[in-house]
Amino acid sequence: MNASLDSSWAGFGLNIDEPGSRANTLLGFGYQPPPANGTGNATSDLLDGTNGSDIGLVHGIPRDLFDPRMLAFRRVIHTFDMYCLPTVIAVGILGNIVCFFVFMATYLRRMSSCIYLAALSVTDALFLVTTLCAWLDNINVDVYHRPGWCQLLTYVSFVTSFLDVWYVVGFTVERYLAICFPFKRQQLCSARRAKIVVISLAVSGAVLFNFALWSSEVGFLYQRKYCAPMPKYYDLVSGLSNIDTLITLIIPTVIIITSNIRITYAVAKFYRSRVRLEGRRQMTSTSASRNESCDLRQQRRVDG
């Protein structure tokens, strides 16, 4: 059993007996295994539970974590985290940069909808950069858990998450206005108005989430640095997180769903009207053809 566990962690490139190793981190936020009590092997002590007092726990860690299936699952997650995630981030950053230049360096910049898409590509790229900085911890490049970087990256992550959602809302609402109020499209859906909305949302996000700059700090847990809210601001951050859920999830979801329902209804109504109009035209054409045929027959009778 011990050999099986060691080989399973070896699949991660980890050593469970090494204090402060990534294996210990996976076991629970930098958990440090206690000294071996007679066996000479901390792994063995973890498995036999000689220092554990609770049923189902080994030194406070659920026994399920040592299940072979759980270890295999963790190996898959680790592989994805190490190789797939940075690939997705790199492709995403490159793709968003290309999209920005396509939308802003061509005639598309005159279209209001492309203003929203260009702004969205910028915020997406910035969010991916913050994700990359956090991922670097996997290869022992400490960026996120450093004073200054901790506050900045947390702040940028909050702001870009907010803007990602609300730029989509702005794009959706603009489509709704263009489809449901076509005669006011030139007035309501101009590129200038879109730029004003984009800048206003950016300023709102920058002000709204400024708490991340002064409520976060780099602390220590089990001899490992980590970026987290200051203890004295736990209640404040918890309340602001609830507000964040409201303004970045609930309200945008309601607006997007409502706008799309109205757009779908307007498009369906337009096609129904078009079908009726085509039907009337066809009936009128058929009636005119019949009248013309009758007139021709009557004319032939008169001539005959």
PDB file of C-alpha atoms in Angstrom:
ATOM      1  CA  MET A   1       0.000   0.000   0.000  1.00  0.00           C
ATOM      2  CA  ASN A   2       2.809   2.396   0.888  1.00  0.00           C
ATOM      3  CA  ALA A   3       4.609   1.634  -2.369  1.00  0.00           C
ATOM      4  CA  SER A   4       1.374   2.163  -4.284  1.00  0.00           C
ATOM      5  CA  LEU A   5       0.837   5.574  -2.679  1.00  0.00           C
ATOM      6  CA  ASP A   6       4.432   6.647  -3.296  1.00  0.00           C
ATOM      7  CA  SER A   7       4.229   5.592  -6.936  1.00  0.00           C
ATOM      8  CA  SER A   8       0.915   7.422  -7.346  1.00  0.00           C
ATOM      9  CA  TRP A   9       2.387  10.688  -6.063  1.00  0.00           C
ATOM     10  CA  ALA A  10       5.421  10.014  -8.238  1.00  0.00           C
ATOM     11  CA  GLY A  11       3.051  10.277 -11.179  1.00  0.00           C
ATOM     12  CA  PHE A  12       2.704  13.929 -10.210  1.00  0.00           C
ATOM     13  CA  GLY A  13       6.448  14.303  -9.911  1.00  0.00           C
ATOM     14  CA  LEU A  14       5.907  14.814  -6.180  1.00  0.00           C
ATOM     15  CA  ASN A  15       7.247  13.381  -2.948  1.00  0.00           C
ATOM     16  CA  ILE A  16       4.691  13.080  -0.185  1.00  0.00           C
ATOM     17  CA  ASP A  17       7.400  12.704   2.464  1.00  0.00           C
ATOM     18  CA  GLU A  18       9.015  16.034   1.593  1.00  0.00           C
ATOM     19  CA  PRO A  19       7.817  18.845   3.900  1.00  0.00           C
ATOM     20  CA  GLY A  20       6.307  21.737   1.962  1.00  0.00           C
ATOM     21  CA  SER A  21       6.149  19.714  -1.267  1.00  0.00           C
ATOM     22  CA  ARG A  22       3.320  20.122  -3.787  1.00  0.00           C
ATOM     23  CA  ALA A  23       1.986  16.753  -2.642  1.00  0.00           C
ATOM     24  CA  ASN A  24       1.433  18.200   0.809  1.00  0.00           C
ATOM     25  CA  THR A  25      -0.179  21.238  -0.739  1.00  0.00           C
ATOM     26  CA  LEU A  26      -2.612  19.022  -2.642  1.00  0.00           C
ATOM     27  CA  LEU A  27      -3.423  17.225   0.586  1.00  0.00           C
ATOM     28  CA  GLY A  28      -4.678  20.437   2.111  1.00  0.00           C
ATOM     29  CA  PHE A  29      -3.235  23.944   1.759  1.00  0.00           C
ATOM     30  CA  GLY A  30       0.368  23.189   2.527  1.00  0.00           C
ATOM     31  CA  TYR A  31      -0.310  20.489   5.123  1.00  0.00           C
ATOM     32  CA  GLN A  32       2.875  19.269   6.828  1.00  0.00           C
ATOM     33  CA  PRO A  33       2.839  15.543   7.746  1.00  0.00           C
ATOM     34  CA  PRO A  34       3.788  14.937  11.387  1.00  0.00           C
ATOM     35  CA  PRO A  35       7.023  13.101  12.215  1.00  0.00           C
ATOM     36  CA  ALA A  36       7.017   9.355  11.789  1.00  0.00           C
ATOM     37  CA  ASN A  37       6.311   7.551  15.078  1.00  0.00           C
ATOM     38  CA  GLY A  38       8.486   4.512  14.952  1.00  0.00           C
ATOM     39  CA  THR A  39       8.051   3.459  11.358  1.00  0.00           C
ATOM     40  CA  GLY A  40      10.608   5.861   9.917  1.00  0.00           C
ATOM     41  CA  ASN A  41       8.176   6.700   7.122  1.00  0.00           C
ATOM     42  CA  ALA A  42       5.740   9.609   7.306  1.00  0.00           C
ATOM     43  CA  THR A  43       3.699   8.074   4.494  1.00  0.00           C
ATOM     44  CA  SER A  44       3.187   4.909   6.499  1.00  0.00           C
ATOM     45  CA  ASP A  45       2.077   6.917   9.511  1.00  0.00           C
ATOM     46  CA  LEU A  46      -0.398   8.799   7.345  1.00  0.00           C
ATOM     47  CA  LEU A  47      -1.891   5.557   6.087  1.00  0.00           C
ATOM     48  CA  ASP A  48      -2.097   3.561   9.296  1.00  0.00           C
ATOM     49  CA  GLY A  49      -3.652   6.537  11.108  1.00  0.00           C
ATOM     50  CA  THR A  50      -1.695   5.967  14.320  1.00  0.00           C
ATOM     51  CA  ASN A  51      -1.759   9.698  15.014  1.00  0.00           C
ATOM     52  CA  GLY A  52      -5.384  10.162  13.917  1.00  0.00           C
ATOM     53  CA  SER A  53      -8.197  10.172  16.440  1.00  0.00           C
ATOM     54  CA  ASP A  54     -11.238  10.638  14.201  1.00  0.00           C
ATOM     55  CA  ILE A  55     -12.819   7.782  12.284  1.00  0.00           C
ATOM     56  CA  GLY A  56     -12.251   8.243   8.564  1.00  0.00           C
ATOM     57  CA  LEU A  57      -9.463  10.747   9.112  1.00  0.00           C
ATOM     58  CA  VAL A  58      -5.707  10.367   8.916  1.00  0.00           C
ATOM     59  CA  HIS A  59      -4.066  13.253  10.750  1.00  0.00           C
ATOM     60  CA  GLY A  60      -7.135  15.337  10.003  1.00  0.00           C
ATOM     61  CA  ILE A  61      -7.110  14.378   6.295  1.00  0.00           C
ATOM     62  CA  PRO A  62     -10.018  12.319   4.861  1.00  0.00           C
ATOM     63  CA  ARG A  63      -8.952   8.763   4.048  1.00  0.00           C
ATOM     64  CA  ASP A  64     -10.702   9.097   0.684  1.00  0.00           C
ATOM     65  CA  LEU A  65      -7.817  11.273  -0.503  1.00  0.00           C
ATOM     66  CA  PHE A  66      -5.603   8.174  -0.487  1.00  0.00           C
ATOM     67  CA  ASP A  67      -8.049   6.123  -2.529  1.00  0.00           C
ATOM     68  CA  PRO A  68      -6.379   5.007  -5.814  1.00  0.00           C
ATOM     69  CA  ARG A  69      -9.262   6.472  -7.815  1.00  0.00           C
ATOM     70  CA  MET A  70      -8.860   9.833  -6.105  1.00  0.00           C
ATOM     71  CA  LEU A  71      -5.127   9.771  -6.765  1.00  0.00           C
ATOM     72  CA  ALA A  72      -5.754   8.941 -10.431  1.00  0.00           C
ATOM     73  CA  PHE A  73      -8.250  11.801 -10.638  1.00  0.00           C
ATOM     74  CA  ARG A  74      -5.719  14.159  -9.074  1.00  0.00           C
ATOM     75  CA  ARG A  75      -3.129  13.005 -11.588  1.00  0.00           C
ATOM     76  CA  VAL A  76      -5.492  13.930 -14.440  1.00  0.00           C
ATOM     77  CA  ILE A  77      -6.219  17.327 -12.885  1.00  0.00           C
ATOM     78  CA  HIS A  78      -2.510  17.937 -12.356  1.00  0.00           C
ATOM     79  CA  THR A  79      -1.739  17.051 -15.992  1.00  0.00           C
ATOM     80  CA  PHE A  80      -4.446  19.413 -17.224  1.00  0.00           C
ATOM     81  CA  ASP A  81      -3.242  22.152 -14.887  1.00  0.00           C
ATOM     82  CA  MET A  82       0.387  21.777 -15.944  1.00  0.00           C
ATOM     83  CA  TYR A  83       0.029  21.413 -19.714  1.00  0.00           C
ATOM     84  CA  CYS A  84      -3.483  22.139 -21.019  1.00  0.00           C
ATOM     85  CA  LEU A  85      -4.178  25.289 -19.015  1.00  0.00           C
ATOM     86  CA  PRO A  86      -1.095  27.257 -20.166  1.00  0.00           C
ATOM     87  CA  THR A  87      -1.819  26.206 -23.749  1.00  0.00           C
ATOM     88  CA  VAL A  88      -5.380  27.514 -23.494  1.00  0.00           C
ATOM     89  CA  ILE A  89      -4.098  30.729 -21.910  1.00  0.00           C
ATOM     90  CA  ALA A  90      -1.471  31.293 -24.619  1.00  0.00           C
ATOM     91  CA  VAL A  91      -3.919  30.639 -27.463  1.00  0.00           C
ATOM     92  CA  GLY A  92      -6.522  32.840 -25.785  1.00  0.00           C
ATOM     93  CA  ILE A  93      -4.167  35.782 -25.326  1.00  0.00           C
ATOM     94  CA  LEU A  94      -2.928  35.551 -28.920  1.00  0.00           C
ATOM     95  CA  GLY A  95      -6.473  35.203 -30.270  1.00  0.00           C
ATOM     96  CA  ASN A  96      -7.733  38.208 -28.312  1.00  0.00           C
ATOM     97  CA  ILE A  97      -4.840  40.359 -29.522  1.00  0.00           C
ATOM     98  CA  VAL A  98      -5.628  39.421 -33.130  1.00  0.00           C
ATOM     99  CA  CYS A  99      -9.338  40.131 -32.581  1.00  0.00           C
ATOM    100  CA  PHE A 100      -8.583  43.558 -31.142  1.00  0.00           C
ATOM    101  CA  PHE A 101      -6.560  44.604 -34.190  1.00  0.00           C
ATOM    102  CA  VAL A 102      -9.166  43.174 -36.565  1.00  0.00           C
ATOM    103  CA  PHE A 103     -11.932  45.169 -34.892  1.00  0.00           C
ATOM    104  CA  MET A 104      -9.997  48.410 -34.428  1.00  0.00           C
ATOM    105  CA  ALA A 105      -7.580  48.563 -37.383  1.00  0.00           C
ATOM    106  CA  THR A 106     -10.164  47.989 -40.129  1.00  0.00           C
ATOM    107  CA  TYR A 107     -13.454  49.516 -41.237  1.00  0.00           C
ATOM    108  CA  LEU A 108     -15.139  47.464 -38.491  1.00  0.00           C
ATOM    109  CA  ARG A 109     -14.182  50.126 -35.944  1.00  0.00           C
ATOM    110  CA  ARG A 110     -17.042  52.244 -37.326  1.00  0.00           C
ATOM    111  CA  MET A 111     -19.559  49.623 -36.185  1.00  0.00           C
ATOM    112  CA  SER A 112     -20.805  50.057 -32.640  1.00  0.00           C
ATOM    113  CA  SER A 113     -21.047  46.314 -31.994  1.00  0.00           C
ATOM    114  CA  CYS A 114     -17.353  45.905 -32.856  1.00  0.00           C
ATOM    115  CA  ILE A 115     -16.444  48.493 -30.212  1.00  0.00           C
ATOM    116  CA  TYR A 116     -17.898  46.177 -27.570  1.00  0.00           C
ATOM    117  CA  LEU A 117     -16.128  43.160 -29.069  1.00  0.00           C
ATOM    118  CA  ALA A 118     -12.785  44.993 -29.164  1.00  0.00           C
ATOM    119  CA  ALA A 119     -13.165  46.026 -25.518  1.00  0.00           C
ATOM    120  CA  LEU A 120     -14.136  42.457 -24.639  1.00  0.00           C
ATOM    121  CA  SER A 121     -10.987  41.113 -26.301  1.00  0.00           C
ATOM    122  CA  VAL A 122      -8.846  43.461 -24.162  1.00  0.00           C
ATOM    123  CA  THR A 123     -10.477  42.456 -20.871  1.00  0.00           C
ATOM    124  CA  ASP A 124     -10.333  38.763 -21.800  1.00  0.00           C
ATOM    125  CA  ALA A 125      -6.612  39.042 -22.553  1.00  0.00           C
ATOM    126  CA  LEU A 126      -5.944  40.814 -19.240  1.00  0.00           C
ATOM    127  CA  PHE A 127      -7.907  38.198 -17.325  1.00  0.00           C
ATOM    128  CA  LEU A 128      -5.882  35.443 -18.994  1.00  0.00           C
ATOM    129  CA  VAL A 129      -2.672  37.246 -18.005  1.00  0.00           C
ATOM    130  CA  THR A 130      -3.753  37.214 -14.341  1.00  0.00           C
ATOM    131  CA  THR A 131      -4.579  33.518 -14.672  1.00  0.00           C
ATOM    132  CA  LEU A 132      -1.130  32.883 -16.154  1.00  0.00           C
ATOM    133  CA  CYS A 133       0.544  34.705 -13.249  1.00  0.00           C
ATOM    134  CA  ALA A 134      -1.327  32.479 -10.808  1.00  0.00           C
ATOM    135  CA  TRP A 135      -0.407  29.363 -12.835  1.00  0.00           C
ATOM    136  CA  LEU A 136       3.311  30.195 -12.642  1.00  0.00           C
ATOM    137  CA  ASP A 137       3.214  29.044  -9.017  1.00  0.00           C
ATOM    138  CA  ASN A 138       2.975  25.486 -10.404  1.00  0.00           C
ATOM    139  CA  ILE A 139       6.508  25.772 -11.776  1.00  0.00           C
ATOM    140  CA  ASN A 140       7.848  27.512  -8.658  1.00  0.00           C
ATOM    141  CA  VAL A 141       7.801  30.988 -10.192  1.00  0.00           C
ATOM    142  CA  ASP A 142       6.301  33.053  -7.395  1.00  0.00           C
ATOM    143  CA  VAL A 143       4.491  36.057  -8.850  1.00  0.00           C
ATOM    144  CA  TYR A 144       0.969  36.075  -7.458  1.00  0.00           C
ATOM    145  CA  HIS A 145       1.940  35.507  -3.814  1.00  0.00           C
ATOM    146  CA  ARG A 146       4.205  38.557  -3.565  1.00  0.00           C
ATOM    147  CA  PRO A 147       3.429  41.944  -1.994  1.00  0.00           C
ATOM    148  CA  GLY A 148       2.235  44.389  -4.618  1.00  0.00           C
ATOM    149  CA  TRP A 149       1.590  41.703  -7.210  1.00  0.00           C
ATOM    150  CA  CYS A 150      -0.950  40.081  -4.908  1.00  0.00           C
ATOM    151  CA  GLN A 151      -3.057  43.243  -4.682  1.00  0.00           C
ATOM    152  CA  LEU A 152      -2.610  44.251  -8.323  1.00  0.00           C
ATOM    153  CA  LEU A 153      -3.472  40.873  -9.833  1.00  0.00           C
ATOM    154  CA  THR A 154      -6.458  40.426  -7.518  1.00  0.00           C
ATOM    155  CA  TYR A 155      -7.716  43.882  -8.485  1.00  0.00           C
ATOM    156  CA  VAL A 156      -7.254  43.304 -12.224  1.00  0.00           C
ATOM    157  CA  SER A 157      -8.966  39.923 -11.937  1.00  0.00           C
ATOM    158  CA  PHE A 158     -12.013  41.476 -10.247  1.00  0.00           C
ATOM    159  CA  VAL A 159     -12.274  44.358 -12.712  1.00  0.00           C
ATOM    160  CA  THR A 160     -11.832  42.252 -15.852  1.00  0.00           C
ATOM    161  CA  SER A 161     -14.363  39.670 -14.631  1.00  0.00           C
ATOM    162  CA  PHE A 162     -16.867  42.490 -14.126  1.00  0.00           C
ATOM    163  CA  LEU A 163     -16.155  44.059 -17.519  1.00  0.00           C
ATOM    164  CA  ASP A 164     -16.270  40.737 -19.384  1.00  0.00           C
ATOM    165  CA  VAL A 165     -19.852  40.246 -18.270  1.00  0.00           C
ATOM    166  CA  TRP A 166     -21.076  43.793 -18.748  1.00  0.00           C
ATOM    167  CA  TYR A 167     -19.526  44.228 -22.195  1.00  0.00           C
ATOM    168  CA  VAL A 168     -21.517  41.169 -23.256  1.00  0.00           C
ATOM    169  CA  VAL A 169     -24.591  42.792 -21.700  1.00  0.00           C
ATOM    170  CA  GLY A 170     -23.891  46.008 -23.613  1.00  0.00           C
ATOM    171  CA  PHE A 171     -23.491  44.110 -26.886  1.00  0.00           C
ATOM    172  CA  THR A 172     -26.721  42.173 -26.284  1.00  0.00           C
ATOM    173  CA  VAL A 173     -28.735  45.270 -25.359  1.00  0.00           C
ATOM    174  CA  GLU A 174     -27.474  47.032 -28.465  1.00  0.00           C
ATOM    175  CA  ARG A 175     -28.638  44.136 -30.646  1.00  0.00           C
ATOM    176  CA  TYR A 176     -31.997  44.325 -28.906  1.00  0.00           C
ATOM    177  CA  LEU A 177     -32.320  48.046 -29.640  1.00  0.00           C
ATOM    178  CA  ALA A 178     -31.253  47.617 -33.264  1.00  0.00           C
ATOM    179  CA  ILE A 179     -33.776  44.835 -33.910  1.00  0.00           C
ATOM    180  CA  CYS A 180     -36.725  45.991 -31.825  1.00  0.00           C
ATOM    181  CA  PHE A 181     -36.372  49.716 -32.603  1.00  0.00           C
ATOM    182  CA  PRO A 182     -34.993  49.776 -36.164  1.00  0.00           C
ATOM    183  CA  PHE A 183     -36.059  53.373 -36.824  1.00  0.00           C
ATOM    184  CA  LYS A 184     -33.945  54.597 -33.884  1.00  0.00           C
ATOM    185  CA  ARG A 185     -30.953  52.427 -34.712  1.00  0.00           C
ATOM    186  CA  GLN A 186     -28.769  55.227 -36.072  1.00  0.00           C
ATOM    187  CA  GLN A 187     -29.381  57.298 -32.970  1.00  0.00           C
ATOM    188  CA  LEU A 188     -29.107  54.590 -30.284  1.00  0.00           C
ATOM    189  CA  CYS A 189     -26.436  52.324 -31.789  1.00  0.00           C
ATOM    190  CA  SER A 190     -23.682  54.693 -32.877  1.00  0.00           C
ATOM    191  CA  ALA A 191     -19.973  53.978 -32.443  1.00  0.00           C
ATOM    192  CA  ARG A 192     -19.607  57.127 -30.331  1.00  0.00           C
ATOM    193  CA  ARG A 193     -22.308  55.984 -27.919  1.00  0.00           C
ATOM    194  CA  ALA A 194     -20.698  52.534 -27.690  1.00  0.00           C
ATOM    195  CA  LYS A 195     -17.329  54.105 -26.767  1.00  0.00           C
ATOM    196  CA  ILE A 196     -19.012  56.150 -24.029  1.00  0.00           C
ATOM    197  CA  VAL A 197     -20.635  53.017 -22.588  1.00  0.00           C
ATOM    198  CA  VAL A 198     -17.354  51.060 -22.725  1.00  0.00           C
ATOM    199  CA  ILE A 199     -15.389  53.800 -20.954  1.00  0.00           C
ATOM    200  CA  SER A 200     -18.140  54.336 -18.373  1.00  0.00           C
ATOM    201  CA  LEU A 201     -18.206  50.640 -17.506  1.00  0.00           C
ATOM    202  CA  ALA A 202     -14.404  50.559 -17.217  1.00  0.00           C
ATOM    203  CA  VAL A 203     -14.389  53.518 -14.809  1.00  0.00           C
ATOM    204  CA  SER A 204     -17.244  51.986 -12.787  1.00  0.00           C
ATOM    205  CA  GLY A 205     -15.403  48.675 -12.460  1.00  0.00           C
ATOM    206  CA  ALA A 206     -12.142  50.386 -11.500  1.00  0.00           C
ATOM    207  CA  VAL A 207     -13.876  52.314  -8.706  1.00  0.00           C
ATOM    208  CA  LEU A 208     -16.184  49.535  -7.548  1.00  0.00           C
ATOM    209  CA  PHE A 209     -13.444  46.952  -6.980  1.00  0.00           C
ATOM    210  CA  ASN A 210     -10.732  49.213  -5.568  1.00  0.00           C
ATOM    211  CA  PHE A 211     -11.141  47.403  -2.231  1.00  0.00           C
ATOM    212  CA  ALA A 212      -8.939  44.613  -3.627  1.00  0.00           C
ATOM    213  CA  LEU A 213      -5.977  47.008  -3.529  1.00  0.00           C
ATOM    214  CA  TRP A 214      -6.139  47.657   0.219  1.00  0.00           C
ATOM    215  CA  SER A 215      -7.899  44.598   1.655  1.00  0.00           C
ATOM    216  CA  SER A 216      -5.467  41.913   0.426  1.00  0.00           C
ATOM    217  CA  GLU A 217      -2.105  40.891   1.816  1.00  0.00           C
ATOM    218  CA  VAL A 218       0.501  38.156   1.551  1.00  0.00           C
ATOM    219  CA  GLY A 219       0.349  35.878   4.594  1.00  0.00           C
ATOM    220  CA  PHE A 220       1.834  32.553   5.608  1.00  0.00           C
ATOM    221  CA  LEU A 221       0.102  29.218   6.078  1.00  0.00           C
ATOM    222  CA  TYR A 222       2.155  26.121   6.940  1.00  0.00           C
ATOM    223  CA  GLN A 223       5.317  28.002   5.946  1.00  0.00           C
ATOM    224  CA  ARG A 224       3.918  28.848   2.502  1.00  0.00           C
ATOM    225  CA  LYS A 225       3.105  32.340   1.259  1.00  0.00           C
ATOM    226  CA  TYR A 226      -0.399  32.965   0.008  1.00  0.00           C
ATOM    227  CA  CYS A 227      -2.423  35.968  -1.154  1.00  0.00           C
ATOM    228  CA  ALA A 228      -5.684  36.439   0.755  1.00  0.00           C
ATOM    229  CA  PRO A 229      -7.879  39.111   2.354  1.00  0.00           C
ATOM    230  CA  MET A 230      -6.640  40.619   5.605  1.00  0.00           C
ATOM    231  CA  PRO A 231      -8.357  39.027   8.631  1.00  0.00           C
ATOM    232  CA  LYS A 232      -9.806  42.370   9.744  1.00  0.00           C
ATOM    233  CA  TYR A 233     -11.542  42.730   6.362  1.00  0.00           C
ATOM    234  CA  TYR A 234     -13.027  39.213   6.178  1.00  0.00           C
ATOM    235  CA  ASP A 235     -16.584  40.419   6.860  1.00  0.00           C
ATOM    236  CA  LEU A 236     -16.249  43.317   4.435  1.00  0.00           C
ATOM    237  CA  VAL A 237     -14.866  41.132   1.650  1.00  0.00           C
ATOM    238  CA  SER A 238     -17.580  38.529   2.291  1.00  0.00           C
ATOM    239  CA  GLY A 239     -20.292  41.161   1.919  1.00  0.00           C
ATOM    240  CA  LEU A 240     -18.680  42.616  -1.196  1.00  0.00           C
ATOM    241  CA  SER A 241     -18.453  39.114  -2.670  1.00  0.00           C
ATOM    242  CA  ASN A 242     -22.223  38.803  -2.319  1.00  0.00           C
ATOM    243  CA  ILE A 243     -22.644  42.140  -4.084  1.00  0.00           C
ATOM    244  CA  ASP A 244     -20.206  40.960  -6.758  1.00  0.00           C
ATOM    245  CA  THR A 245     -22.360  37.872  -7.322  1.00  0.00           C
ATOM    246  CA  LEU A 246     -25.389  40.110  -7.755  1.00  0.00           C
ATOM    247  CA  ILE A 247     -23.841  42.523 -10.256  1.00  0.00           C
ATOM    248  CA  THR A 248     -21.745  40.045 -12.251  1.00  0.00           C
ATOM    249  CA  LEU A 249     -24.092  37.047 -12.312  1.00  0.00           C
ATOM    250  CA  ILE A 250     -27.729  37.604 -11.389  1.00  0.00           C
ATOM    251  CA  ILE A 251     -28.452  41.018 -12.917  1.00  0.00           C
ATOM    252  CA  PRO A 252     -26.497  40.401 -16.173  1.00  0.00           C
ATOM    253  CA  THR A 253     -28.120  36.985 -16.585  1.00  0.00           C
ATOM    254  CA  VAL A 254     -31.606  38.483 -16.241  1.00  0.00           C
ATOM    255  CA  ILE A 255     -30.814  41.278 -18.712  1.00  0.00           C
ATOM    256  CA  ILE A 256     -29.241  38.945 -21.291  1.00  0.00           C
ATOM    257  CA  ILE A 257     -32.045  36.371 -21.101  1.00  0.00           C
ATOM    258  CA  THR A 258     -34.752  39.051 -21.285  1.00  0.00           C
ATOM    259  CA  SER A 259     -33.083  40.799 -24.224  1.00  0.00           C
ATOM    260  CA  ASN A 260     -32.617  37.550 -26.145  1.00  0.00           C
ATOM    261  CA  ILE A 261     -36.249  36.577 -25.546  1.00  0.00           C
ATOM    262  CA  ARG A 262     -37.393  39.945 -26.887  1.00  0.00           C
ATOM    263  CA  ILE A 263     -35.043  39.623 -29.868  1.00  0.00           C
ATOM    264  CA  THR A 264     -36.343  36.130 -30.631  1.00  0.00           C
ATOM    265  CA  TYR A 265     -39.943  37.341 -30.370  1.00  0.00           C
ATOM    266  CA  ALA A 266     -39.272  40.332 -32.648  1.00  0.00           C
ATOM    267  CA  VAL A 267     -37.542  38.165 -35.277  1.00  0.00           C
ATOM    268  CA  ALA A 268     -40.337  35.567 -35.163  1.00  0.00           C
ATOM    269  CA  LYS A 269     -42.941  38.323 -35.498  1.00  0.00           C
ATOM    270  CA  PHE A 270     -41.079  39.771 -38.474  1.00  0.00           C
ATOM    271  CA  TYR A 271     -40.973  36.413 -40.276  1.00  0.00           C
ATOM    272  CA  ARG A 272     -44.653  35.749 -39.558  1.00  0.00           C
ATOM    273  CA  SER A 273     -45.524  39.125 -41.057  1.00  0.00           C
ATOM    274  CA  ARG A 274     -43.336  38.370 -44.045  1.00  0.00           C
ATOM    275  CA  VAL A 275     -45.012  34.999 -44.597  1.00  0.00           C
ATOM    276  CA  ARG A 276     -48.456  36.630 -44.433  1.00  0.00           C
ATOM    277  CA  LEU A 277     -47.369  39.334 -46.874  1.00  0.00           C
ATOM    278  CA  GLU A 278     -45.963  36.765 -49.299  1.00  0.00           C
ATOM    279  CA  GLY A 279     -49.206  34.792 -49.020  1.00  0.00           C
ATOM    280  CA  ARG A 280     -51.283  37.862 -49.811  1.00  0.00           C
ATOM    281  CA  ARG A 281     -49.085  38.713 -52.767  1.00  0.00           C
ATOM    282  CA  GLN A 282     -49.443  35.194 -54.089  1.00  0.00           C
ATOM    283  CA  MET A 283     -53.221  35.285 -53.668  1.00  0.00           C
ATOM    284  CA  THR A 284     -53.401  38.678 -55.386  1.00  0.00           C
ATOM    285  CA  SER A 285     -51.236  37.416 -58.246  1.00  0.00           C
ATOM    286  CA  THR A 286     -53.384  34.286 -58.643  1.00  0.00           C
ATOM    287  CA  SER A 287     -56.584  36.340 -58.605  1.00  0.00           C
ATOM    288  CA  ALA A 288     -55.194  38.747 -61.186  1.00  0.00           C
ATOM    289  CA  SER A 289     -54.188  35.827 -63.426  1.00  0.00           C
ATOM    290  CA  ARG A 290     -57.676  34.345 -63.199  1.00  0.00           C
ATOM    291  CA  ASN A 291     -59.309  37.673 -64.017  1.00  0.00           C
ATOM    292  CA  GLU A 292     -56.996  38.095 -66.972  1.00  0.00           C
ATOM    293  CA  SER A 293     -57.879  34.600 -68.242  1.00  0.00           C
ATOM    294  CA  CYS A 294     -61.581  35.340 -67.919  1.00  0.00           C
ATOM    295  CA  ASP A 295     -61.179  38.598 -69.816  1.00  0.00           C
ATOM    296  CA  LEU A 296     -59.327  36.788 -72.609  1.00  0.00           C
ATOM    297  CA  ARG A 297     -62.059  34.151 -72.918  1.00  0.00           C
ATOM    298  CA  GLN A 298     -64.759  36.788 -73.031  1.00  0.00           C
ATOM    299  CA  GLN A 299     -62.821  38.729 -75.649  1.00  0.00           C
ATOM    300  CA  ARG A 300     -62.495  35.592 -77.799  1.00  0.00           C
ATOM    301  CA  ARG A 301     -66.223  34.969 -77.561  1.00  0.00           C
ATOM    302  CA  VAL A 302     -66.948  38.505 -78.645  1.00  0.00           C
ATOM    303  CA  ASP A 303     -64.512  38.240 -81.531  1.00  0.00           C
ATOM    304  CA  GLY A 304     -65.968  34.884 -82.533  1.00  0.00           C
TER     305      GLY A 304
END
